[in-house]
Short mmCIF file of C-alpha atoms in Angstrom, two decimals:
data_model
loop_
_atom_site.label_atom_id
_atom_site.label_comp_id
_atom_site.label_asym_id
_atom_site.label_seq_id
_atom_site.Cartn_x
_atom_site.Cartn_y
_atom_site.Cartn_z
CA UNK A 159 0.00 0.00 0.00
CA UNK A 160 1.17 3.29 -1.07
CA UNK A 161 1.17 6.09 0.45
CA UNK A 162 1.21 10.20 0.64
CA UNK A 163 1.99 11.91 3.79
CA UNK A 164 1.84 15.89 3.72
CA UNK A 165 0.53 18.16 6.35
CA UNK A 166 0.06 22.18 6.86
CA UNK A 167 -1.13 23.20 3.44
CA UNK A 168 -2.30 26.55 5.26
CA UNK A 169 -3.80 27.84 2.57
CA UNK A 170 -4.87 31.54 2.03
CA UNK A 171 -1.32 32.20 4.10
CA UNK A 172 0.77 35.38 2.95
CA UNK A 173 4.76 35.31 3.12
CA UNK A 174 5.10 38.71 5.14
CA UNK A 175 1.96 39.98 3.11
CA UNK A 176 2.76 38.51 0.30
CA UNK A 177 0.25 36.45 -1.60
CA UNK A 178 1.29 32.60 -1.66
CA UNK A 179 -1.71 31.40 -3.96
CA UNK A 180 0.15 30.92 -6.69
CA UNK A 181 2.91 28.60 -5.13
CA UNK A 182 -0.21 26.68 -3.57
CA UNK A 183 -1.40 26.24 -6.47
CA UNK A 184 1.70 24.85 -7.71
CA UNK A 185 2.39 22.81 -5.00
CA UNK A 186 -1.39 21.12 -5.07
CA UNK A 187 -0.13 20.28 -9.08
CA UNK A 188 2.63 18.66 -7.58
CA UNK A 189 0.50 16.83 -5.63
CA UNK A 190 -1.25 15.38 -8.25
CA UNK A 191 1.19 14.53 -10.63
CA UNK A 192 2.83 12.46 -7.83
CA UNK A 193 -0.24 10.83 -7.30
CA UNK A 194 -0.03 9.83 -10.76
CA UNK A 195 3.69 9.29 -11.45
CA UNK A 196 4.22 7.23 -8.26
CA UNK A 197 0.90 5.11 -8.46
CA UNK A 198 -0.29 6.68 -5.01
CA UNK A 199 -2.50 4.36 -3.48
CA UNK A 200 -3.90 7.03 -0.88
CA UNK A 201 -3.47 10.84 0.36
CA UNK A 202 -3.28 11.55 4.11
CA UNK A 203 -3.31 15.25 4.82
CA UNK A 204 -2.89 15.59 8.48
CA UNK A 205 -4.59 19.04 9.36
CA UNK A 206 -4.25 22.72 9.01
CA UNK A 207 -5.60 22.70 5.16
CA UNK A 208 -6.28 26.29 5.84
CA UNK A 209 -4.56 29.16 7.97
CA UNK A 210 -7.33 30.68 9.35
CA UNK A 211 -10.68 29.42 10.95
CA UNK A 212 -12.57 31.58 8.87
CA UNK A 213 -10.35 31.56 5.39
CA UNK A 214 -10.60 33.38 2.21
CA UNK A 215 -12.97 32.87 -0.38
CA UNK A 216 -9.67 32.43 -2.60
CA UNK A 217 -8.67 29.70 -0.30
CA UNK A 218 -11.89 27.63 -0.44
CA UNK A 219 -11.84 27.76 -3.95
CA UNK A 220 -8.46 26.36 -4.13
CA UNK A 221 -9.64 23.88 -1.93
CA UNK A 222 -12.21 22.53 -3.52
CA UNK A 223 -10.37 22.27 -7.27
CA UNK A 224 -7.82 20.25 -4.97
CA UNK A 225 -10.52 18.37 -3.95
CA UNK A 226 -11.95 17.68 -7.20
CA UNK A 227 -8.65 16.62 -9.08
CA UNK A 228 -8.24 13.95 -6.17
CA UNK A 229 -11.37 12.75 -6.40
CA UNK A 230 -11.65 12.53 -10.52
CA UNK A 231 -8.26 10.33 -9.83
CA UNK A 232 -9.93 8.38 -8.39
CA UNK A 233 -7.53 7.99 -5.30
CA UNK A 234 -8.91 7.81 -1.47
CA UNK A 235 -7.91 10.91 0.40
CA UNK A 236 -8.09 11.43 4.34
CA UNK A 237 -7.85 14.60 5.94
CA UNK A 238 -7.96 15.87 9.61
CA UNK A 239 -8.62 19.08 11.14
CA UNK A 240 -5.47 21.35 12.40
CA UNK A 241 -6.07 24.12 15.05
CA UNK A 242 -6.03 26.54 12.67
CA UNK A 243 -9.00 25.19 11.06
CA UNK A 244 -12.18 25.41 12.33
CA UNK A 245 -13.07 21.61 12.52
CA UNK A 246 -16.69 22.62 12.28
CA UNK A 247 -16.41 24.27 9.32
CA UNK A 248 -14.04 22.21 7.29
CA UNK A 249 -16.26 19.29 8.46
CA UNK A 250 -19.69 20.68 6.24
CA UNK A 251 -20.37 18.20 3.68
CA UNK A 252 -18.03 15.32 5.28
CA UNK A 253 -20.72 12.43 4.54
CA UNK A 254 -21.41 13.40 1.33
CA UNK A 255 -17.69 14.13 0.14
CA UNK A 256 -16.89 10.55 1.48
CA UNK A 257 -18.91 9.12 -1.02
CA UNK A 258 -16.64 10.61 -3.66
CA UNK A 259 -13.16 9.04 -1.86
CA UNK A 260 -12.94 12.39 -0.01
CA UNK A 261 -12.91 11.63 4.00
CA UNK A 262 -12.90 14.33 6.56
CA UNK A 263 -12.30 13.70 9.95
CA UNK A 264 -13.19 16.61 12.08
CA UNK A 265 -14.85 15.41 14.83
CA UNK A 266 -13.38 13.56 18.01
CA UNK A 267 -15.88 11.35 18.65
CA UNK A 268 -14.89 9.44 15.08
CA UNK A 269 -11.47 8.65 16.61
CA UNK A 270 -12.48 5.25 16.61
CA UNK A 271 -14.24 4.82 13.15
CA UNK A 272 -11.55 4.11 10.79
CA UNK A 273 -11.77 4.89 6.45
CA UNK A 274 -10.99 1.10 5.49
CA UNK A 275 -8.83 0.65 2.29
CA UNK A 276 -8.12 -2.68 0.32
CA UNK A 277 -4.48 -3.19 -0.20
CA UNK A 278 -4.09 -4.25 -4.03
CA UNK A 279 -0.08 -6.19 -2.71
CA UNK A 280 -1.45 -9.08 -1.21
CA UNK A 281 -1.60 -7.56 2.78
CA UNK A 282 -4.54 -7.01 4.76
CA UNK A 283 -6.82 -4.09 5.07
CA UNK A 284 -5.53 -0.67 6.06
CA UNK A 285 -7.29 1.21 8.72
CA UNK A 286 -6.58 4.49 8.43
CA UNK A 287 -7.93 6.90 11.60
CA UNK A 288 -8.10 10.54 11.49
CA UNK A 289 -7.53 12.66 15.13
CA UNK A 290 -8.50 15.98 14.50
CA UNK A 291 -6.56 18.51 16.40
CA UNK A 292 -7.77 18.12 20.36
CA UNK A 293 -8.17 21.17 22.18
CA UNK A 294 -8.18 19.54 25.86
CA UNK A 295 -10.45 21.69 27.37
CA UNK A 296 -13.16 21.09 24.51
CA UNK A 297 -12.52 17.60 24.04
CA UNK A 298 -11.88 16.16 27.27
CA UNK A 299 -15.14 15.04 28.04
CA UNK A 300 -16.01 13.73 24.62
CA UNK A 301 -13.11 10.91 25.32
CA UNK A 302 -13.42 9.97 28.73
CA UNK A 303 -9.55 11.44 29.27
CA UNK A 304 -8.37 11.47 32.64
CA UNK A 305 -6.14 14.43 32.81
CA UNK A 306 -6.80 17.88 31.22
CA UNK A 307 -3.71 17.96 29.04
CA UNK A 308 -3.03 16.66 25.56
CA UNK A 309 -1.13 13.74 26.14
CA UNK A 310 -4.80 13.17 28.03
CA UNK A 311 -6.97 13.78 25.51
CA UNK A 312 -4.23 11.96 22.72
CA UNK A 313 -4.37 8.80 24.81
CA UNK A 314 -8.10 8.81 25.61
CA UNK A 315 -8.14 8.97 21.43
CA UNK A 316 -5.71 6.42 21.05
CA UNK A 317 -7.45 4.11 23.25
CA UNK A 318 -10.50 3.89 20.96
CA UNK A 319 -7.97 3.30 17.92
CA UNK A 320 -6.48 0.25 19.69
CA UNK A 321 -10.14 -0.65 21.02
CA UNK A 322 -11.31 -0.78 17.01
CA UNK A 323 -8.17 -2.51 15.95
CA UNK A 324 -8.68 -5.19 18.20
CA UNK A 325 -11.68 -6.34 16.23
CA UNK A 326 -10.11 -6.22 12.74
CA UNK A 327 -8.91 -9.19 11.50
CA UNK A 328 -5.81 -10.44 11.96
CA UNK A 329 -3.36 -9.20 9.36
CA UNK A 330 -5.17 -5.61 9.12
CA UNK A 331 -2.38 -2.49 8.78
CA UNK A 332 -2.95 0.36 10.76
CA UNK A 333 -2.55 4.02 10.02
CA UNK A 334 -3.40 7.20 12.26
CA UNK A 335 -3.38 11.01 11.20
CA UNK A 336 -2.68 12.99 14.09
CA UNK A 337 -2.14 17.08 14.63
CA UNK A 338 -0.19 17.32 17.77
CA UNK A 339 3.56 18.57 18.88
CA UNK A 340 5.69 14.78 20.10
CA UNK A 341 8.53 15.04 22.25
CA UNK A 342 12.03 15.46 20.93
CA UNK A 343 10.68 17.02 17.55
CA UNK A 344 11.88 20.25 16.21
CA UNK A 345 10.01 23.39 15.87
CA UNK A 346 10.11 26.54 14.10
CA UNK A 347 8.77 30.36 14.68
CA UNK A 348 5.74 29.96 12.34
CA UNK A 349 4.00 27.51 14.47
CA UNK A 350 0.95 28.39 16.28
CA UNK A 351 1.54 28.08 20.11
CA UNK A 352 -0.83 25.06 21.77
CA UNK A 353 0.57 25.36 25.49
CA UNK A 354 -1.79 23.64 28.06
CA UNK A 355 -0.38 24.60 31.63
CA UNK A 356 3.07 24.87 30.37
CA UNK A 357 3.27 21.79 28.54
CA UNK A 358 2.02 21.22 25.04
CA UNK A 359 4.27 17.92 23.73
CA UNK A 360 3.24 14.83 24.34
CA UNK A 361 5.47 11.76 24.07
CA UNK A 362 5.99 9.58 21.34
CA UNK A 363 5.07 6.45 23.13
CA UNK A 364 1.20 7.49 22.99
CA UNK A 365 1.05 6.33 19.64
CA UNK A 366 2.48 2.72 20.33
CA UNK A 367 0.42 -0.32 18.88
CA UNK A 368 -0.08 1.29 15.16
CA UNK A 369 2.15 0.74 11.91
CA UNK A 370 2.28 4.40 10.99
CA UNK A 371 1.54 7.87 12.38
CA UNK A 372 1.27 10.70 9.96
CA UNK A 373 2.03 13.42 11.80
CA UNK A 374 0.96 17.48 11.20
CA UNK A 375 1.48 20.59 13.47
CA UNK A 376 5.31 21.42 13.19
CA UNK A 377 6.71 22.64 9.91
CA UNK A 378 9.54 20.98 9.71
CA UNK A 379 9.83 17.88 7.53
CA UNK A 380 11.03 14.86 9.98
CA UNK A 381 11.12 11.48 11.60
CA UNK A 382 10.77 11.18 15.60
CA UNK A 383 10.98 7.11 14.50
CA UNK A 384 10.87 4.79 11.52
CA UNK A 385 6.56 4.37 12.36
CA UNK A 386 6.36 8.59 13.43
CA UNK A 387 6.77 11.26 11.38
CA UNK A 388 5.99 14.82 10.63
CA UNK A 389 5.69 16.03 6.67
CA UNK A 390 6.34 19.98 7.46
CA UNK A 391 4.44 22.51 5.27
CA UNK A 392 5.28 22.47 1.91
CA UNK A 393 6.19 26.12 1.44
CA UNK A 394 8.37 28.27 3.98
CA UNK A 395 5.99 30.42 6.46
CA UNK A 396 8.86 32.25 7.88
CA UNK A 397 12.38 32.89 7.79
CA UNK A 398 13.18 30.52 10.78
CA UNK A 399 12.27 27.29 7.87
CA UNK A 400 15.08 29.20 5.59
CA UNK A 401 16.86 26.14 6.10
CA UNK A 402 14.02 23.56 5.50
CA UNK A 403 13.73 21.24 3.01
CA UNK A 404 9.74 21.27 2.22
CA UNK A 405 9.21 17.81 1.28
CA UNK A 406 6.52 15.09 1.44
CA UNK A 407 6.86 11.49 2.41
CA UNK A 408 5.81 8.19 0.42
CA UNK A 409 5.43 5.80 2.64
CA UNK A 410 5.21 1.90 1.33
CA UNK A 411 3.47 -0.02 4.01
CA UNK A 412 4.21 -3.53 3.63
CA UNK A 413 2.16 -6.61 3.82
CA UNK A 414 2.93 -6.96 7.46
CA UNK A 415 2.51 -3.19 8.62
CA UNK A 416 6.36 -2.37 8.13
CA UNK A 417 6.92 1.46 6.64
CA UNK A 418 9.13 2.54 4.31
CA UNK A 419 9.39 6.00 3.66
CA UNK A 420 11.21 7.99 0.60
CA UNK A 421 11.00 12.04 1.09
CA UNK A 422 10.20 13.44 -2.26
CA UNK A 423 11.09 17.10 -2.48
CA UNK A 424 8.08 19.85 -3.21
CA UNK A 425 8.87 22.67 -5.80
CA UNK A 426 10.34 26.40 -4.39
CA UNK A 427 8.92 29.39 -5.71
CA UNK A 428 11.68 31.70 -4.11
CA UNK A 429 14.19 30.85 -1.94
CA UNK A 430 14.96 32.54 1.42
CA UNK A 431 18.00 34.01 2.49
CA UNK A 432 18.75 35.79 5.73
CA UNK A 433 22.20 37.90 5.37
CA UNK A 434 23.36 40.20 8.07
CA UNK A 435 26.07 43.06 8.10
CA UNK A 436 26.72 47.12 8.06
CA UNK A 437 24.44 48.51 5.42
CA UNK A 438 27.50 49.19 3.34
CA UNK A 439 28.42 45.63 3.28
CA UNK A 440 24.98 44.41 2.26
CA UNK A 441 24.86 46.46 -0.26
CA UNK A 442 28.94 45.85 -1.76
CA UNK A 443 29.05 42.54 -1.00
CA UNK A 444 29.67 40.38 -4.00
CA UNK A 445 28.73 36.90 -2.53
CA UNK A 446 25.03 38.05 -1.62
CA UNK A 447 24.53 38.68 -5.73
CA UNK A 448 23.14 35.08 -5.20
CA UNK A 449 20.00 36.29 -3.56
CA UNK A 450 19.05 38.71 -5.70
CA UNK A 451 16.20 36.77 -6.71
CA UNK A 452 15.05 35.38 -2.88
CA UNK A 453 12.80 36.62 -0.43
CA UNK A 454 15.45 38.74 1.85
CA UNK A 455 15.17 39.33 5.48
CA UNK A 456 18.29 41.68 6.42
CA UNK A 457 19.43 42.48 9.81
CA UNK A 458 21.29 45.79 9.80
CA UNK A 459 24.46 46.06 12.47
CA UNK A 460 25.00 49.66 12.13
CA UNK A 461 25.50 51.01 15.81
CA UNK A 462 23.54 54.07 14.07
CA UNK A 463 20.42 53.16 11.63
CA UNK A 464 21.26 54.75 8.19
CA UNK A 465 19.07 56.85 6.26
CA UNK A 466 16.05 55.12 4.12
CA UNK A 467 17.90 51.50 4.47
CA UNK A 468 14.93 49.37 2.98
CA UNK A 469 14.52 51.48 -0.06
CA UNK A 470 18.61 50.99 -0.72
CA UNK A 471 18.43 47.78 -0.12
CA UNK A 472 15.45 47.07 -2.54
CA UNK A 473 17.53 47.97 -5.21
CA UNK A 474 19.70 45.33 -4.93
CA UNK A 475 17.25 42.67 -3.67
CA UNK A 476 13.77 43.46 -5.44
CA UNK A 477 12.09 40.94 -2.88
CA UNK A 478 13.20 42.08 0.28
CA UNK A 479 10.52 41.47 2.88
CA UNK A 480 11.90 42.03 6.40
CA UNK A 481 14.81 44.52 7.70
CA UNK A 482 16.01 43.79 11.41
CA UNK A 483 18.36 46.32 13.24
CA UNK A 484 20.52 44.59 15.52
CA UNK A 485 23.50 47.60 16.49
CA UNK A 486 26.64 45.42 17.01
CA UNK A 487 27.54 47.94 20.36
CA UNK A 488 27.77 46.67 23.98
CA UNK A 489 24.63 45.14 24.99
CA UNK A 490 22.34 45.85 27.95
CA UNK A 491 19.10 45.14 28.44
CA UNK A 492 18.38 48.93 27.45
CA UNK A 493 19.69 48.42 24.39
CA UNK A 494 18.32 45.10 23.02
CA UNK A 495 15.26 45.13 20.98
CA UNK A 496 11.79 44.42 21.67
CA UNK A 497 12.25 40.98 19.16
CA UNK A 498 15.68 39.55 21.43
CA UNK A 499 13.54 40.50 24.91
CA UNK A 500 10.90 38.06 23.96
CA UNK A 501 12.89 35.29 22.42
CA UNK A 502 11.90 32.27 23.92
CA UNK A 503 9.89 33.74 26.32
CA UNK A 504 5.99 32.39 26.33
CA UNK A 505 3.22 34.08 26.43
CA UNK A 506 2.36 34.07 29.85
CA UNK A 507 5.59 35.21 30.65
CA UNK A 508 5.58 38.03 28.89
CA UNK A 509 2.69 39.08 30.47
CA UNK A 510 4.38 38.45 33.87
CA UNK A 511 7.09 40.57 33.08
CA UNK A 512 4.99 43.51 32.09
CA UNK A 513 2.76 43.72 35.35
CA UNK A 514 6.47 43.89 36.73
CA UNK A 515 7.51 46.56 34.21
CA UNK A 516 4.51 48.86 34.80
CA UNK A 517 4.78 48.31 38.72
CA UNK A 518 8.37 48.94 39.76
CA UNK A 519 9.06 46.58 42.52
CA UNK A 520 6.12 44.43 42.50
CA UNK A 521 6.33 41.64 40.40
CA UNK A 522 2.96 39.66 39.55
CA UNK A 523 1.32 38.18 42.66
CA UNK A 524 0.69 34.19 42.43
CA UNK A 525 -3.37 34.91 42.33
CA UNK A 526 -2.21 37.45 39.21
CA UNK A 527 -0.24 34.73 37.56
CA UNK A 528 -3.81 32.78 37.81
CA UNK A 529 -5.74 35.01 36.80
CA UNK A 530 -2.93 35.73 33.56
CA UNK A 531 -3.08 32.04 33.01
CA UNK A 532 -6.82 31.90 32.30
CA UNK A 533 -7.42 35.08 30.67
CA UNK A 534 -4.45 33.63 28.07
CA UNK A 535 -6.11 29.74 27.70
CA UNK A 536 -9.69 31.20 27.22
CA UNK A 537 -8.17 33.09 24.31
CA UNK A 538 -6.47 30.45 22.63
CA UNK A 539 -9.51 28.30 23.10
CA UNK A 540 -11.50 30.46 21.16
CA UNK A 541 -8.91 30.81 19.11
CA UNK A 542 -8.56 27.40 18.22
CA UNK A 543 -12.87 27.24 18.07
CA UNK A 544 -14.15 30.59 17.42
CA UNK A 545 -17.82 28.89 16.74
CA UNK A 546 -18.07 28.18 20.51
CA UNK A 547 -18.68 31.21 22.65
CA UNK A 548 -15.84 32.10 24.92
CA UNK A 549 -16.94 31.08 28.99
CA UNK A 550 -18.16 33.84 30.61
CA UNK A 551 -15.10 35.34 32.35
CA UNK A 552 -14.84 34.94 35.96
CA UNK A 553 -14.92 38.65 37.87
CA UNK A 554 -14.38 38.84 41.43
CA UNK A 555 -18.11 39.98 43.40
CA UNK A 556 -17.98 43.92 43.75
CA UNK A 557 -19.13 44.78 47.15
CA UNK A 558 -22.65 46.24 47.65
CA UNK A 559 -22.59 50.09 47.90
CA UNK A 560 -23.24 51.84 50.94
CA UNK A 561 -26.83 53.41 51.25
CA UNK A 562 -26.50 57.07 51.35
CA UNK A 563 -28.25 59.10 54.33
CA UNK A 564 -31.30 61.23 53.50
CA UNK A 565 -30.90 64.46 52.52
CA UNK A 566 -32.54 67.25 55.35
CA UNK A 567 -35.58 68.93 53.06
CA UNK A 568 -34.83 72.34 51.73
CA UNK A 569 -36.77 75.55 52.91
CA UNK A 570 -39.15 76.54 50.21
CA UNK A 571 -37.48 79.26 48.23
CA UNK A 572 -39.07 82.81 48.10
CA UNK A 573 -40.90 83.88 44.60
CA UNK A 574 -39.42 86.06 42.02
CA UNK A 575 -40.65 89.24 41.37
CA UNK A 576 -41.56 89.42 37.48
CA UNK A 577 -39.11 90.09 34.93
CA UNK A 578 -39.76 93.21 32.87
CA UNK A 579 -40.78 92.97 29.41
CA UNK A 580 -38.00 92.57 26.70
CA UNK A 581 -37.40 95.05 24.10
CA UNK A 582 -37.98 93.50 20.66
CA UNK A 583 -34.65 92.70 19.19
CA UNK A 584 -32.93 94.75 16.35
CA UNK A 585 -33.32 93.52 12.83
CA UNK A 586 -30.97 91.34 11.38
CA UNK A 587 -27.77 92.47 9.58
CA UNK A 588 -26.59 91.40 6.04
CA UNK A 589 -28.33 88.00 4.90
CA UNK A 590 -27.74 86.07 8.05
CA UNK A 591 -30.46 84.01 9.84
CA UNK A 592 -31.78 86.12 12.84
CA UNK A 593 -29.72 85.85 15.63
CA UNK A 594 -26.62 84.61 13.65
CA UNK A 595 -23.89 86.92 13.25
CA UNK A 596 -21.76 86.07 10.09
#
């Protein structure tokens, strides 16, 4: 059985606002011409097939031609939901597109319920099981987990797997899709954070008692074992993947369950270069004539920024995208950006540090740090669901206000002796209304 492992399509996505369609598009014809070339038994696209919950009209439409070419090939293709989809969404029309080869698995209580393919190479069926991204504190219920993380929620999912498997007959292969960040993998800066109380890997082991694991999430193409891997997006999303090699894998599952995988490489549009240096040298420098024609992010080391750098340097490189000033002078914490401050700091950290920045003195109190902690996970719940309502956020009881004494009644106040008639006013002046003055 043959198959196609890619991940993080994150379609509609812009390349520091600019628009990646086009490469997309290119990419999903690389997709099916490998399907064809390579006799591609099945697709697996482990989530994030868009970048935004709510995605362009553009994007959709891609989509569906995607969709379409698949499904005229006549080739079954299984998809998952990433958290930046918005697994409701993406799942409209599942049933029905199933019927054309086209399965969706969006929602968590089909973790069990595998698409069944028949190996043509003489091995058993292939389950194939789709987990949808888990957001723990939506899903934890659903599954029965015991703990409120996501190696929970993972294992509560991959108990159902194993429960199904166990009635398959003997000799059946076993495949799961799965959206999650394992232990030991690498990540890059274009990821979308998925922290559950300070801990959002889970390890590798959770996924023991199935022949392969096609892995989405982190963009990096890789393998945490021979049965485990990741695909990586097939385009660069920032310039921390300037060193990636976007890449798919076909994976051969044998007629016992044993993988094989060969990486096949996808197509670049542009290549990426970071360079660094004085202005002067950026812009003399013969080696960088190379990246005239790559996306460009430049980090200036002037200790003084120089006059209208990014419109200099956009003569030389056409497709510069991102200028960084990094003054090569003795560094404090005055004098280091905004960008090296946060650097692997997380996002409830940051927030900690600024209650201690705008309060001299007085770092964040531990109830603070609570209350930071779910203010932060209630966003990136509805982040990663933005069809469910966000809880209603917890405020601390005001006090009742005091009643306020009676007021002593005033003395009746004496009458007014009658105004005098007015005289009649003068008539108005020039062509102004009366009683304006122009």
């Amino acid at each position: 059985m043959r198959l196609l492992h890619t991940s993080d399509w994150h379609l509609g996505r812009s390349f520091h606002r600019v628009s990646l369609l086009d490469a997309q598009r290119a990419f999903l014809d690389h997709v099916v011409a490998t399907v064809e070339e390579r006799a591609v038994d099945a697709v697996l696209v482990s989530g994030d097939i868009y970048d935004r919950a709510v995605p362009s009209l553009a994007a959709v439409e891609l989509f569906d031609q995607a969709l379409h070419r698949l499904a005229d090939l006549g080739v079954p293709t299984v998809m998952i939901s990433g958290n930046h989809d918005s697994a409701r969404r993406l799942g409209v029309g599942s049933k029905l597109m199933g019927r054309a080869g086209v399965h969706l698995r969006t929602d968590p209580r089909e973790c069990g319920t595998p698409v069944l393919l028949d190996g043509a190479d003489g091995g058993g069926q292939v389950a194939v099981y789709g987990l949808p991204y888990l957001e723990p504190s939506l899903v934890r219920q659903t599954l029965g987990a015991e703990g409120t993380g996501h190696t929970a929620v993972l294992r509560a999912a991959m108990d159902r797997v194993r429960a199904d498997l166990a009635t398959r007959p003997a000799g059946t292969r076993s495949v799961v899709l799965a959206h999650a960040f394992v232990t030991g993998a690498e990540v890059s800066d274009s990821e979308r954070d998925i922290t559950v109380g300070g801990v959002a890997s889970v390890p590798v082991s959770v996924f023991d008692g199935v022949d392969y694991v096609a892995l989405g999430h982190l963009h990096n193409c890789q393998s945490i074992t021979e049965r485990v891997r990741y695909s990586g997006t097939p385009l660069a999303y920032s310039f921390s993947e300037a060193g990636h090699e976007k890449s798919m894998w076909l994976v051969e599952l044998g007629p016992g369950g044993e993988p094989a995988a060969e990486r096949l490489r996808c197509p670049v549009p542009r290549p990426l270069a970071r360079l660094r240096g004085t202005l002067a040298e950026l812009l003399e420098e013969p080696a960088h004539e190379q990246h005239t024609g790559s996306w460009v992010e430049a980090t200036l080391t002037d200790a003084a920024r120089p006059h209208d750098p990014m419109a200099r340097l956009a003569k030389r490189f056409p497709h510069i995208v991102s200028l960084v000033f990094a003054p090569e002078r003795e560094e404090t914490d005055d004098s280091r950006s905004y960008a090296v401050r946060l650097k692997g700091r997380t996002d409830r950290q940051i927030a900690e540090d600024f209650v201690g920045h705008v309060r001299p003195g007085r770092q964040a109190a531990p109830e603070e740090r609570e209350m930071l902690g779910q203010a932060l996970e209630a966003v990136r719940v509805a982040e990663s669901e933005p069809d469910e309502p966000l809880a209603a956020s917890r405020t601390a009881p005001t006090a009742p206000t005091a009643p306020t004494a009676p007021t002593a009644p005033t003395a009746p106040t004496a009458p007014t002796a009658p105004t005098a008639p007015t005289a009649p006013t003068a008539a108005r002046q020039g062509e102004g209304a009366p009683g304006v003055v122009r």
